[in-house]
Amino acid sequence: MQKVYSKIDAIQGNVITVTASGVRYGDLATVNSAHGTSLAEVIRLNGTNVSMQVFTGGRGISTGDEVRFLGHSMKISFSDNLLGRIFDGSGRPRDNGPTLEENLIEIGGPSVNPARRVIPRNMIRTGIPMIDVFNTLVESQKLPIFSVSGEPYNDLLSRIAMQAEVDMIILAGIGLKYDDYLTFREQLEEGGAMARTIFFVHTASDPIVESLLVPDVSLAVAEKFALKGKRVLVLLTDMTNFADSMKEIAITMEQVPSNRGYPGDLYSQLAARYEKAVDFEGAGSITILGATTMPGDDVTHPVPDNTGYITEGQYYLRNGRIEPFGSLSRLKQLVNDKTREDHRAIMDGMIRLYAAYKESLEKKSMGFRMGEWDNKLLKYGEAFERTMMDLSVNIPLEEALDKGWEILAECFDANETGLKSDLLRKFWPKQEGQRQESA
Amino acid sequence: MTETRGKVVGVNGNMVSVEVDGNISLNEVGYVVIGDKKLKAEVIRIRGNRAELQVFEMTRGIGVDDPVEFTGELLAVELGPGLLSMIYDGLQNPLPELAEQCGFFLERGIYLPALNRTTKWTFTPKVKAGDTVTAADTLGTVPEGIFDHRIMVPFDMTETYTVKSIVSQGDYTVEDQVAELEDSKGNVSQLTMKFEWPVKRAISNYEERLKTGEQMVTKLRIVDTFIPVSLGGTYCIPGPFGAGKTVMQQITSRNAEVDIVIIAACGERAGEVVETLREFPELTDPRTGRTLMERTVIICNTSSMPVAAREASVYTAVTLAEYYRQMGLHVLVLADSTSRWAQAMREMSGRLEEIPGEEAFPAYLESVIAGFYERSGLVRLKDGTKGSVTIGGSVSPAGGNFEEPVTQATLKVVGAFHGLSRERSDARKYPAIDPLDSWSKYPGSVDKDATEYARNILFRGNEVDQMMKVVGEEGTSLDDYVIYQKGEFMDAVYLQQNAFDPVDAAVSVERQQHIFRVMMQILASNFNFEGKDEARMFFNELRQKFIDYNGSEWDGDDFKKLEKAILDQVESKKSGVDRLAVDILETTKA
Ligand SMILES: Nc1ncnc2c1ncn2[C@@H]1O[C@H](COP(=O)(O)OP(=O)(O)OP(=O)(O)O)[C@@H](O)[C@H]1O
Ligand SMILES: [Mg+2]
């Protein structure tokens, strides 16, 4: 059943209102204007007043334009033909490939029954010591990178994507800078990962409302692949843009804002997306890595704040490095007891000492006298930053742990590390003299 | 269903506007019919013949003119044997059973009975024909796990009744008739072992509410000793994201010395509930030798599940708690997070276009929060036994700032405040409760003078620490420096507790009292140190021993050996005892 209307009663921001009947909440319509055809979605019904958000924006739409209701909600084609392809937020090809219309699936489907979830158990190796050693990434985890714009978060995302042992990658670009989009493509092509990647890209120059579809479309496709047994990594960049689009619509709809203009359901909206991360028992999984830029480097800003309450930790990217403080992987405990017996001890011990280094550094900057212990810490801090924190370092977990012991041995006596004696006996690097002694 | 019919005239998010042709009441349950599905909803506003309903499901696909049916009943839960160890959503749908029917996903419009209809329970009558009974009187009991589950006269039967018949001892399902009661006018009610109760109405069929006082032991040192909670009391855990609210509640749900724990996972991560529901069946409750699951009910409405049902979930949880309290049991409700519940109210209030209060929360936020916590309490039942409902809610303040409406409204009504600090969680000092800001109005396991003395050292130590940041270690006197070291020591060995250490994770009150005495001797001693370096080394060494001591089996050989080593080390440098502490040391002596 298709219904066509040729009178738009109101156009306000990106929201249009028509008088129509038989329309259902969440239904899609197409709007034909002089600038082309756009999709619109019903976001409020009030008697015969039907309000819709127009994904290419309200600008350029005339009250006489044609609105055609499609009689269903947003759907996307799902098949292996998606692999290697690039689409926009509404699922139209951005590459030169054909439009896909077979096997349409619904987006924004119901959530997984908690009783059918399993406890995550597989580590995802990235080769980045600040992740593998200190905040291990786990299959089916949802985790954003918090950073100010300008930090290389997209580089970090594509690097993790290339190195992670997953079956496929879905890149969901939300307000992505065109250059960044091209860089992503280039890097994945160079790395030979393009054939197992799908792009859903909304760029900064596309109409802002269209970005609202990107996470749902990407995650719906990811879910289907995961159910077929694939381990899928979804990259959402940048979710702050997504939140800003929601804010815009909310303001147009005259919703009372809760915090700095954002709608009161920001938390639920973000959670509905991030909670799609899952490990299906007997099938595949979805892991979500996001980028959340923090306006004004302010972690209490509503977007990073709500995100932090939803995700299973976060990586803080500052000055091109993943900060040990503020970064957190809430799932690390589930896997780091099975990697190597010194993993947890190195993780805790090195961070504790790094915290002590920061204190000494502060004392130093205030002109206080540096004792012997302070000097040891200063040496340690410098070595830690160079060997562990620098993002150019790319080594397996085990090598990183060995490096950790080396640094500790270079800077401290064994009993100054606060590590358990049995581990020290096993892992503390033997110096020449000592080796003879113990022999 | 009632005669009243309605039809949809508007849809806005999870709220539908409905035109009705008959009588309806506030909080009545209705169903929006779309195709072959019926979506559960609750009336939240009535104006003339127009009503607003919040729908407990996704509203996609609802259209104008869709029919609406009304039940004439308020949103209610089913009460009876078989609630324990269940995993429900916010509307009491059993999730594992739902999964059997629908697979991986939560399909909307499917509602299953909360209590199993085929399980047989062994009923033993406690009354005989001819006896008179009133609401909440026990008609008989059935064993449920380790408890005697009381089959009671439904709480809404407000008259005096004569028992007309009662079945003899035997096995019955919750749908089998077990008794007939006759009122003064000769009306007869047939009773089964189950009945319904509206979630938003408190169950108050007890003799009197008592003053709280008896401790609810959590086995967390900092809580039991410094900021204790009483059975029947209330407390809140506000803290920024990642500070450890959920971990604290998880630990408490395992270790708390209560009969039953009801976990309300309200608008938080599904993964966190999974840890509980996969692990509890494997863990033994040291008090009973049975699995922890047998004393637990999980109400699980996680963040991506429908928002309106999230609002209902905390009421579902507390209603189940009140029901078991009527059996003379001590029940703990843990709600994580009450902020998500408040946000659900805010979303609805916004759609109703009510005049918003601070941060767009509705103006009635405070009274609703107060009303919820007021459902806690220690009571004396009609048969003289005592039961209690204790409520602990986590709060997730926007931006981690406690000056926001939900935290403030909660602080006004709770009896204890366990505030988590970002600074402490960043420094991996767990549990990250701020020991100086947090408070409790309840009595604890250690004498108040003694805890005050210890707290004062912490306070002064913190002052010295702040001062040292300005004047440096050089500019600090040795006496001050020792106070600082004592504060740090106490923080490290008593306030912090390793949740992942098999021994340290849960500390009995007896052990707490014992090691508090040992610690007091250290805090109260004067020492003759040469200088700060010696003091630092002394406390470092003492700390290491004390941490090993904390990790050793209670009263075992290692424990005794380490205790002696600690006391010996203290003796070696002790020059006397703080005058102010002499009395305290006397009173805390075993
Ligand atoms: N007592 C503890 N011992 C050890 N680690 C802890 C403890 N409490 C918290 N943590 C660490 O901090 C992480 C976050 O804790 P938790 O999930 O309880 O935070 P939260 O306050 O509930 O955050 P949110 O508001 O986002 O839900 C845990 O995954 C764990 O790594
Ligand atoms: Mg939590």
Coordinates of N, CA, C and O in Angstrom, one line a residue, chain B residues 31 45 172 388 498 509:
Chain B
Y31 N -3.7 -2.8 26.7 CA -2.9 -3.4 25.6 C -3.3 -2.7 24.3 O -4.4 -2.5 23.9
R45 N -1.8 9.2 32.3 CA -2.6 10.5 32.4 C -4.0 10.3 31.8 O -4.1 9.7 30.8
Y172 N 0.8 -29.6 45.5 CA -0.1 -28.8 44.7 C 0.7 -27.8 43.8 O 1.8 -27.4 44.1
S388 N 12.6 -7.7 57.3 CA 13.0 -6.4 56.9 C 13.3 -6.3 55.4 O 13.5 -7.3 54.8
N498 N 40.7 -6.0 48.7 CA 40.9 -6.6 47.4 C 39.8 -7.6 47.1 O 39.7 -8.7 47.6
V509 N 32.6 -10.0 60.6 CA 32.6 -8.9 61.6 C 33.6 -9.2 62.7 O 34.3 -8.4 63.2

